[in-house]
Amino acid sequence: TGLLEKEVQKLNEVFFKFIRTRRPFVVMKIAMSMDGKIATTSGDSKWISGKTSRKRVHELRNQYSAVMVGINTVLKDDPMLNVRDLETKTKNPVRIVVDSLARIPLQCKLLNTPEIAETIIAVTDQASESKINALQEKGVSVLVCPALKDRVDLKFLMKELAARDIDSILLESGGTLNFEALRQGIVDKVIAFVAPKIIGGAEAHTSVEGMGFASLSDAVQIENLKAAPSGEDIMLSGYVKN
């Protein structure tokens, strides 16, 4: 009893979190430059990280039950959020979009590729009822969540997703949703791919934005930090300290 307990916990971290709390294990994935930017001032972001890191992201998508993004990512990139470029693929993850006001375009790829994977749109009760109906007519699942400071209550969303047996989520979002996820306390692990590039620019987006934490004592602490090469990049990984 207790032999290599911490190592075993990490090998089964998704299972243990889900069984004990009935909440998904959430991994925040970040790809950024050495100065913390995720895009240039013009919005160019392809590609900050190298080929090896991008392949590892697809391996992560293949590993977790769902991938989650915010509406700004959909509006900017129109992503598919599927698994690509792997020799062996077990599945495509469930695709989740946090979209408080249901602004997602009806013509976007996520809403028009039902054969790839299930898509869930998380909105608040401030979203247009007609838009919700239009999304449902597309065969998309819409989860109406309580609003928390005009944004989706992410803890409520996690509870609803767990009820659908989604035990793990790869969060691949921009700075706004990343901050909300950290602020609302749903993130368990952070994986950051740091590219040997310096972008600069006061207006260039960073990996975590929002209002930020006013005091260093409120900052999210990462423990058990590890660093490993990822092609030309460095992969940092660690766990959010409770």
PDB file of C-alpha atoms in Angstrom:
ATOM      1  CA  THR A   1       0.000   0.000   0.000  1.00  0.00           C
ATOM      2  CA  GLY A   2       1.364   3.383  -0.981  1.00  0.00           C
ATOM      3  CA  LEU A   3       4.078   1.977  -3.253  1.00  0.00           C
ATOM      4  CA  LEU A   4       4.727   4.569  -6.003  1.00  0.00           C
ATOM      5  CA  GLU A   5       1.401   6.147  -5.083  1.00  0.00           C
ATOM      6  CA  LYS A   6       2.065   9.541  -6.685  1.00  0.00           C
ATOM      7  CA  GLU A   7       3.287   7.956  -9.918  1.00  0.00           C
ATOM      8  CA  VAL A   8       0.208   5.736 -10.136  1.00  0.00           C
ATOM      9  CA  GLN A   9      -2.066   8.711  -9.458  1.00  0.00           C
ATOM     10  CA  LYS A  10      -0.574  10.563 -12.438  1.00  0.00           C
ATOM     11  CA  LEU A  11      -0.830   7.521 -14.710  1.00  0.00           C
ATOM     12  CA  ASN A  12      -4.550   7.383 -13.925  1.00  0.00           C
ATOM     13  CA  GLU A  13      -5.207  11.079 -13.269  1.00  0.00           C
ATOM     14  CA  VAL A  14      -8.247  11.311 -15.524  1.00  0.00           C
ATOM     15  CA  PHE A  15      -9.905   8.252 -13.984  1.00  0.00           C
ATOM     16  CA  PHE A  16      -9.225   9.285 -10.383  1.00  0.00           C
ATOM     17  CA  LYS A  17     -10.457  12.868 -10.867  1.00  0.00           C
ATOM     18  CA  PHE A  18     -13.638  11.758 -12.620  1.00  0.00           C
ATOM     19  CA  ILE A  19     -14.489   8.956 -10.186  1.00  0.00           C
ATOM     20  CA  ARG A  20     -13.869  11.038  -7.079  1.00  0.00           C
ATOM     21  CA  THR A  21     -15.456  14.332  -8.163  1.00  0.00           C
ATOM     22  CA  ARG A  22     -17.670  13.492 -11.144  1.00  0.00           C
ATOM     23  CA  ARG A  23     -16.007  16.368 -12.968  1.00  0.00           C
ATOM     24  CA  PRO A  24     -13.823  16.190 -16.084  1.00  0.00           C
ATOM     25  CA  PHE A  25     -10.039  16.402 -15.843  1.00  0.00           C
ATOM     26  CA  VAL A  26      -9.151  19.633 -17.679  1.00  0.00           C
ATOM     27  CA  VAL A  27      -5.815  20.219 -19.407  1.00  0.00           C
ATOM     28  CA  MET A  28      -5.044  23.731 -20.641  1.00  0.00           C
ATOM     29  CA  LYS A  29      -2.842  23.598 -23.738  1.00  0.00           C
ATOM     30  CA  ILE A  30      -0.865  26.691 -24.724  1.00  0.00           C
ATOM     31  CA  ALA A  31       1.394  27.321 -27.723  1.00  0.00           C
ATOM     32  CA  MET A  32       3.339  30.549 -27.315  1.00  0.00           C
ATOM     33  CA  SER A  33       6.515  32.436 -28.101  1.00  0.00           C
ATOM     34  CA  MET A  34       9.228  33.012 -25.518  1.00  0.00           C
ATOM     35  CA  ASP A  35       7.614  36.344 -24.669  1.00  0.00           C
ATOM     36  CA  GLY A  36       4.225  34.725 -24.100  1.00  0.00           C
ATOM     37  CA  LYS A  37       2.496  35.719 -27.336  1.00  0.00           C
ATOM     38  CA  ILE A  38       0.040  33.446 -29.116  1.00  0.00           C
ATOM     39  CA  ALA A  39      -0.242  35.644 -32.214  1.00  0.00           C
ATOM     40  CA  THR A  40       1.268  38.747 -33.765  1.00  0.00           C
ATOM     41  CA  THR A  41      -0.375  42.177 -33.691  1.00  0.00           C
ATOM     42  CA  SER A  42      -1.933  41.345 -37.091  1.00  0.00           C
ATOM     43  CA  GLY A  43      -3.393  38.121 -35.697  1.00  0.00           C
ATOM     44  CA  ASP A  44      -0.984  35.784 -37.493  1.00  0.00           C
ATOM     45  CA  SER A  45      -0.532  32.607 -35.432  1.00  0.00           C
ATOM     46  CA  LYS A  46       0.348  29.881 -37.961  1.00  0.00           C
ATOM     47  CA  TRP A  47       2.589  28.526 -36.841  1.00  0.00           C
ATOM     48  CA  ILE A  48       4.172  29.627 -33.584  1.00  0.00           C
ATOM     49  CA  SER A  49       5.081  26.099 -32.467  1.00  0.00           C
ATOM     50  CA  GLY A  50       6.978  23.591 -34.606  1.00  0.00           C
ATOM     51  CA  LYS A  51       5.846  20.385 -36.322  1.00  0.00           C
ATOM     52  CA  THR A  52       6.750  18.127 -33.403  1.00  0.00           C
ATOM     53  CA  SER A  53       4.683  20.196 -30.965  1.00  0.00           C
ATOM     54  CA  ARG A  54       1.731  20.340 -33.333  1.00  0.00           C
ATOM     55  CA  LYS A  55       1.826  16.559 -33.690  1.00  0.00           C
ATOM     56  CA  ARG A  56       1.849  16.240 -29.897  1.00  0.00           C
ATOM     57  CA  VAL A  57      -1.279  18.377 -29.742  1.00  0.00           C
ATOM     58  CA  HIS A  58      -3.043  15.890 -32.016  1.00  0.00           C
ATOM     59  CA  GLU A  59      -1.833  13.092 -29.762  1.00  0.00           C
ATOM     60  CA  LEU A  60      -3.439  14.953 -26.848  1.00  0.00           C
ATOM     61  CA  ARG A  61      -6.703  15.303 -28.780  1.00  0.00           C
ATOM     62  CA  ASN A  62      -6.581  11.575 -29.360  1.00  0.00           C
ATOM     63  CA  GLN A  63      -6.050  11.004 -25.641  1.00  0.00           C
ATOM     64  CA  TYR A  64      -8.818  13.103 -24.096  1.00  0.00           C
ATOM     65  CA  SER A  65     -12.596  12.823 -24.443  1.00  0.00           C
ATOM     66  CA  ALA A  66     -13.246  16.366 -25.633  1.00  0.00           C
ATOM     67  CA  VAL A  67     -11.550  19.502 -26.916  1.00  0.00           C
ATOM     68  CA  MET A  68     -12.920  22.892 -25.858  1.00  0.00           C
ATOM     69  CA  VAL A  69     -12.459  26.356 -27.334  1.00  0.00           C
ATOM     70  CA  GLY A  70     -14.039  29.781 -26.942  1.00  0.00           C
ATOM     71  CA  ILE A  71     -16.118  31.542 -29.558  1.00  0.00           C
ATOM     72  CA  ASN A  72     -13.276  33.925 -30.466  1.00  0.00           C
ATOM     73  CA  THR A  73     -11.168  30.959 -31.612  1.00  0.00           C
ATOM     74  CA  VAL A  74     -14.001  29.789 -33.864  1.00  0.00           C
ATOM     75  CA  LEU A  75     -14.560  33.259 -35.316  1.00  0.00           C
ATOM     76  CA  LYS A  76     -10.845  33.743 -36.002  1.00  0.00           C
ATOM     77  CA  ASP A  77      -9.699  30.285 -37.143  1.00  0.00           C
ATOM     78  CA  ASP A  78     -12.835  28.310 -38.127  1.00  0.00           C
ATOM     79  CA  PRO A  79     -11.182  25.114 -36.783  1.00  0.00           C
ATOM     80  CA  MET A  80     -12.204  21.479 -37.260  1.00  0.00           C
ATOM     81  CA  LEU A  81     -10.804  20.356 -33.868  1.00  0.00           C
ATOM     82  CA  ASN A  82     -10.277  16.809 -35.092  1.00  0.00           C
ATOM     83  CA  VAL A  83      -7.294  14.437 -34.895  1.00  0.00           C
ATOM     84  CA  ARG A  84      -4.944  14.575 -37.878  1.00  0.00           C
ATOM     85  CA  ASP A  85      -1.470  13.461 -38.914  1.00  0.00           C
ATOM     86  CA  LEU A  86      -1.292  10.411 -36.644  1.00  0.00           C
ATOM     87  CA  GLU A  87      -0.474   6.890 -37.809  1.00  0.00           C
ATOM     88  CA  THR A  88      -2.939   5.433 -35.324  1.00  0.00           C
ATOM     89  CA  LYS A  89      -6.077   7.278 -34.305  1.00  0.00           C
ATOM     90  CA  THR A  90      -8.649   5.915 -31.885  1.00  0.00           C
ATOM     91  CA  LYS A  91     -11.260   8.657 -32.160  1.00  0.00           C
ATOM     92  CA  ASN A  92     -12.034  12.306 -32.685  1.00  0.00           C
ATOM     93  CA  PRO A  93     -12.861  14.171 -29.485  1.00  0.00           C
ATOM     94  CA  VAL A  94     -16.232  15.716 -28.736  1.00  0.00           C
ATOM     95  CA  ARG A  95     -15.990  19.383 -29.798  1.00  0.00           C
ATOM     96  CA  ILE A  96     -17.148  21.994 -27.278  1.00  0.00           C
ATOM     97  CA  VAL A  97     -17.523  25.730 -27.908  1.00  0.00           C
ATOM     98  CA  VAL A  98     -18.068  28.183 -25.050  1.00  0.00           C
ATOM     99  CA  ASP A  99     -20.237  30.825 -26.702  1.00  0.00           C
ATOM    100  CA  SER A 100     -22.209  32.907 -24.195  1.00  0.00           C
ATOM    101  CA  LEU A 101     -24.357  34.753 -26.763  1.00  0.00           C
ATOM    102  CA  ALA A 102     -24.506  32.029 -29.451  1.00  0.00           C
ATOM    103  CA  ARG A 103     -22.490  34.066 -31.956  1.00  0.00           C
ATOM    104  CA  ILE A 104     -21.136  31.009 -33.765  1.00  0.00           C
ATOM    105  CA  PRO A 105     -21.715  31.269 -37.545  1.00  0.00           C
ATOM    106  CA  LEU A 106     -24.092  28.655 -38.921  1.00  0.00           C
ATOM    107  CA  GLN A 107     -21.752  28.097 -41.883  1.00  0.00           C
ATOM    108  CA  CYS A 108     -18.646  27.306 -39.788  1.00  0.00           C
ATOM    109  CA  LYS A 109     -16.912  23.929 -40.128  1.00  0.00           C
ATOM    110  CA  LEU A 110     -17.829  22.676 -36.662  1.00  0.00           C
ATOM    111  CA  LEU A 111     -21.542  22.927 -37.413  1.00  0.00           C
ATOM    112  CA  ASN A 112     -21.295  21.314 -40.821  1.00  0.00           C
ATOM    113  CA  THR A 113     -19.154  18.235 -40.141  1.00  0.00           C
ATOM    114  CA  PRO A 114     -21.379  16.086 -37.898  1.00  0.00           C
ATOM    115  CA  GLU A 115     -19.745  12.955 -39.272  1.00  0.00           C
ATOM    116  CA  ILE A 116     -16.440  13.884 -37.609  1.00  0.00           C
ATOM    117  CA  ALA A 117     -17.602  14.213 -34.009  1.00  0.00           C
ATOM    118  CA  GLU A 118     -20.360  15.480 -31.765  1.00  0.00           C
ATOM    119  CA  THR A 119     -20.408  19.244 -31.250  1.00  0.00           C
ATOM    120  CA  ILE A 120     -21.701  20.948 -28.099  1.00  0.00           C
ATOM    121  CA  ILE A 121     -22.319  24.693 -27.835  1.00  0.00           C
ATOM    122  CA  ALA A 122     -22.421  26.120 -24.298  1.00  0.00           C
ATOM    123  CA  VAL A 123     -24.456  29.325 -24.104  1.00  0.00           C
ATOM    124  CA  THR A 124     -26.121  31.429 -21.417  1.00  0.00           C
ATOM    125  CA  ASP A 125     -29.794  32.362 -21.133  1.00  0.00           C
ATOM    126  CA  GLN A 126     -28.844  35.666 -22.766  1.00  0.00           C
ATOM    127  CA  ALA A 127     -28.423  33.893 -26.087  1.00  0.00           C
ATOM    128  CA  SER A 128     -31.041  34.351 -28.799  1.00  0.00           C
ATOM    129  CA  GLU A 129     -33.739  31.685 -28.673  1.00  0.00           C
ATOM    130  CA  SER A 130     -34.004  31.719 -32.464  1.00  0.00           C
ATOM    131  CA  LYS A 131     -30.247  31.118 -32.802  1.00  0.00           C
ATOM    132  CA  ILE A 132     -30.443  28.271 -30.299  1.00  0.00           C
ATOM    133  CA  ASN A 133     -33.232  26.723 -32.361  1.00  0.00           C
ATOM    134  CA  ALA A 134     -31.168  27.132 -35.542  1.00  0.00           C
ATOM    135  CA  LEU A 135     -28.217  25.386 -33.891  1.00  0.00           C
ATOM    136  CA  GLN A 136     -30.399  22.521 -32.753  1.00  0.00           C
ATOM    137  CA  GLU A 137     -31.789  22.167 -36.278  1.00  0.00           C
ATOM    138  CA  LYS A 138     -28.184  21.626 -37.352  1.00  0.00           C
ATOM    139  CA  GLY A 139     -28.091  18.618 -35.028  1.00  0.00           C
ATOM    140  CA  VAL A 140     -25.865  20.372 -32.514  1.00  0.00           C
ATOM    141  CA  SER A 141     -26.303  19.946 -28.761  1.00  0.00           C
ATOM    142  CA  VAL A 142     -26.882  23.266 -26.989  1.00  0.00           C
ATOM    143  CA  LEU A 143     -26.287  23.532 -23.244  1.00  0.00           C
ATOM    144  CA  VAL A 144     -27.884  26.594 -21.663  1.00  0.00           C
ATOM    145  CA  CYS A 145     -25.798  27.502 -18.610  1.00  0.00           C
ATOM    146  CA  PRO A 146     -26.201  30.117 -15.900  1.00  0.00           C
ATOM    147  CA  ALA A 147     -24.308  33.364 -16.519  1.00  0.00           C
ATOM    148  CA  LEU A 148     -21.414  34.299 -14.260  1.00  0.00           C
ATOM    149  CA  LYS A 149     -20.486  37.937 -14.880  1.00  0.00           C
ATOM    150  CA  ASP A 150     -22.110  37.636 -18.321  1.00  0.00           C
ATOM    151  CA  ARG A 151     -20.060  34.558 -19.165  1.00  0.00           C
ATOM    152  CA  VAL A 152     -20.819  30.837 -19.074  1.00  0.00           C
ATOM    153  CA  ASP A 153     -20.579  29.386 -15.570  1.00  0.00           C
ATOM    154  CA  LEU A 154     -17.811  26.909 -16.310  1.00  0.00           C
ATOM    155  CA  LYS A 155     -18.276  24.884 -13.134  1.00  0.00           C
ATOM    156  CA  PHE A 156     -21.913  24.299 -14.092  1.00  0.00           C
ATOM    157  CA  LEU A 157     -20.765  23.363 -17.595  1.00  0.00           C
ATOM    158  CA  MET A 158     -18.299  20.820 -16.200  1.00  0.00           C
ATOM    159  CA  LYS A 159     -21.091  19.209 -14.197  1.00  0.00           C
ATOM    160  CA  GLU A 160     -23.286  18.949 -17.292  1.00  0.00           C
ATOM    161  CA  LEU A 161     -20.478  17.523 -19.412  1.00  0.00           C
ATOM    162  CA  ALA A 162     -19.652  14.936 -16.751  1.00  0.00           C
ATOM    163  CA  ALA A 163     -23.287  13.847 -16.845  1.00  0.00           C
ATOM    164  CA  ARG A 164     -22.639  13.029 -20.510  1.00  0.00           C
ATOM    165  CA  ASP A 165     -19.667  10.855 -19.471  1.00  0.00           C
ATOM    166  CA  ILE A 166     -17.074  13.336 -20.733  1.00  0.00           C
ATOM    167  CA  ASP A 167     -14.260  12.566 -18.308  1.00  0.00           C
ATOM    168  CA  SER A 168     -11.487  14.756 -19.755  1.00  0.00           C
ATOM    169  CA  ILE A 169     -11.141  17.983 -21.724  1.00  0.00           C
ATOM    170  CA  LEU A 170      -8.275  19.519 -23.669  1.00  0.00           C
ATOM    171  CA  LEU A 171      -8.730  23.295 -23.474  1.00  0.00           C
ATOM    172  CA  GLU A 172      -7.271  24.827 -26.653  1.00  0.00           C
ATOM    173  CA  SER A 173      -8.477  28.365 -26.357  1.00  0.00           C
ATOM    174  CA  GLY A 174      -7.322  31.951 -26.397  1.00  0.00           C
ATOM    175  CA  GLY A 175      -6.500  34.256 -23.529  1.00  0.00           C
ATOM    176  CA  THR A 176     -10.061  35.204 -22.570  1.00  0.00           C
ATOM    177  CA  LEU A 177     -11.430  31.710 -21.952  1.00  0.00           C
ATOM    178  CA  ASN A 178      -8.095  30.571 -20.504  1.00  0.00           C
ATOM    179  CA  PHE A 179      -8.311  33.245 -17.822  1.00  0.00           C
ATOM    180  CA  GLU A 180     -11.936  32.418 -17.042  1.00  0.00           C
ATOM    181  CA  ALA A 181     -11.080  28.718 -16.761  1.00  0.00           C
ATOM    182  CA  LEU A 182      -8.295  29.509 -14.307  1.00  0.00           C
ATOM    183  CA  ARG A 183     -10.371  32.055 -12.400  1.00  0.00           C
ATOM    184  CA  GLN A 184     -13.309  29.675 -12.051  1.00  0.00           C
ATOM    185  CA  GLY A 185     -10.983  26.891 -10.944  1.00  0.00           C
ATOM    186  CA  ILE A 186     -11.705  24.181 -13.514  1.00  0.00           C
ATOM    187  CA  VAL A 187      -8.121  23.629 -14.775  1.00  0.00           C
ATOM    188  CA  ASP A 188      -6.138  20.671 -13.416  1.00  0.00           C
ATOM    189  CA  LYS A 189      -3.051  20.662 -15.612  1.00  0.00           C
ATOM    190  CA  VAL A 190      -1.231  23.068 -17.930  1.00  0.00           C
ATOM    191  CA  ILE A 191       0.868  22.071 -20.936  1.00  0.00           C
ATOM    192  CA  ALA A 192       2.731  24.911 -22.642  1.00  0.00           C
ATOM    193  CA  PHE A 193       4.736  24.594 -25.851  1.00  0.00           C
ATOM    194  CA  VAL A 194       7.246  27.456 -25.866  1.00  0.00           C
ATOM    195  CA  ALA A 195       8.742  28.284 -29.267  1.00  0.00           C
ATOM    196  CA  PRO A 196      12.154  29.943 -29.691  1.00  0.00           C
ATOM    197  CA  LYS A 197      10.590  33.081 -31.123  1.00  0.00           C
ATOM    198  CA  ILE A 198      10.109  36.607 -29.775  1.00  0.00           C
ATOM    199  CA  ILE A 199       7.120  38.428 -31.263  1.00  0.00           C
ATOM    200  CA  GLY A 200       6.597  41.552 -29.159  1.00  0.00           C
ATOM    201  CA  GLY A 201       3.818  44.088 -29.540  1.00  0.00           C
ATOM    202  CA  ALA A 202       1.702  45.571 -26.780  1.00  0.00           C
ATOM    203  CA  GLU A 203      -1.448  44.634 -28.696  1.00  0.00           C
ATOM    204  CA  ALA A 204      -0.357  41.081 -29.552  1.00  0.00           C
ATOM    205  CA  HIS A 205      -2.492  38.503 -27.746  1.00  0.00           C
ATOM    206  CA  THR A 206      -1.061  36.485 -24.872  1.00  0.00           C
ATOM    207  CA  SER A 207      -1.988  33.040 -23.609  1.00  0.00           C
ATOM    208  CA  VAL A 208      -3.943  34.285 -20.576  1.00  0.00           C
ATOM    209  CA  GLU A 209      -5.714  37.638 -20.706  1.00  0.00           C
ATOM    210  CA  GLY A 210      -9.041  38.741 -19.206  1.00  0.00           C
ATOM    211  CA  MET A 211      -8.844  41.024 -16.203  1.00  0.00           C
ATOM    212  CA  GLY A 212      -5.910  39.144 -14.721  1.00  0.00           C
ATOM    213  CA  PHE A 213      -5.243  38.707 -11.028  1.00  0.00           C
ATOM    214  CA  ALA A 214      -4.676  41.937  -9.120  1.00  0.00           C
ATOM    215  CA  SER A 215      -2.255  40.468  -6.604  1.00  0.00           C
ATOM    216  CA  LEU A 216       0.601  38.003  -6.936  1.00  0.00           C
ATOM    217  CA  SER A 217      -0.851  36.163  -3.959  1.00  0.00           C
ATOM    218  CA  ASP A 218      -3.910  35.426  -6.132  1.00  0.00           C
ATOM    219  CA  ALA A 219      -1.873  34.147  -9.083  1.00  0.00           C
ATOM    220  CA  VAL A 220      -2.387  30.528 -10.105  1.00  0.00           C
ATOM    221  CA  GLN A 221       0.502  28.422  -8.838  1.00  0.00           C
ATOM    222  CA  ILE A 222       1.864  25.533 -10.911  1.00  0.00           C
ATOM    223  CA  GLU A 223       3.546  22.621  -9.143  1.00  0.00           C
ATOM    224  CA  ASN A 224       5.450  19.504 -10.222  1.00  0.00           C
ATOM    225  CA  LEU A 225       6.723  21.470 -13.198  1.00  0.00           C
ATOM    226  CA  LYS A 226       8.567  19.478 -15.863  1.00  0.00           C
ATOM    227  CA  ALA A 227      10.404  20.580 -19.000  1.00  0.00           C
ATOM    228  CA  ALA A 228      11.167  18.465 -22.058  1.00  0.00           C
ATOM    229  CA  PRO A 229      12.305  19.150 -25.623  1.00  0.00           C
ATOM    230  CA  SER A 230       9.604  19.096 -28.292  1.00  0.00           C
ATOM    231  CA  GLY A 231      11.468  19.385 -31.571  1.00  0.00           C
ATOM    232  CA  GLU A 232      12.758  22.949 -31.647  1.00  0.00           C
ATOM    233  CA  ASP A 233      10.374  23.932 -28.831  1.00  0.00           C
ATOM    234  CA  ILE A 234      10.286  23.292 -25.102  1.00  0.00           C
ATOM    235  CA  MET A 235       7.255  21.578 -23.549  1.00  0.00           C
ATOM    236  CA  LEU A 236       6.443  22.674 -20.021  1.00  0.00           C
ATOM    237  CA  SER A 237       3.874  20.746 -17.997  1.00  0.00           C
ATOM    238  CA  GLY A 238       2.623  21.046 -14.455  1.00  0.00           C
ATOM    239  CA  TYR A 239      -0.406  20.848 -12.204  1.00  0.00           C
ATOM    240  CA  VAL A 240      -2.521  23.636 -10.787  1.00  0.00           C
ATOM    241  CA  LYS A 241      -1.887  23.878  -7.070  1.00  0.00           C
ATOM    242  CA  ASN A 242      -5.079  23.654  -5.062  1.00  0.00           C
TER     243      ASN A 242
END
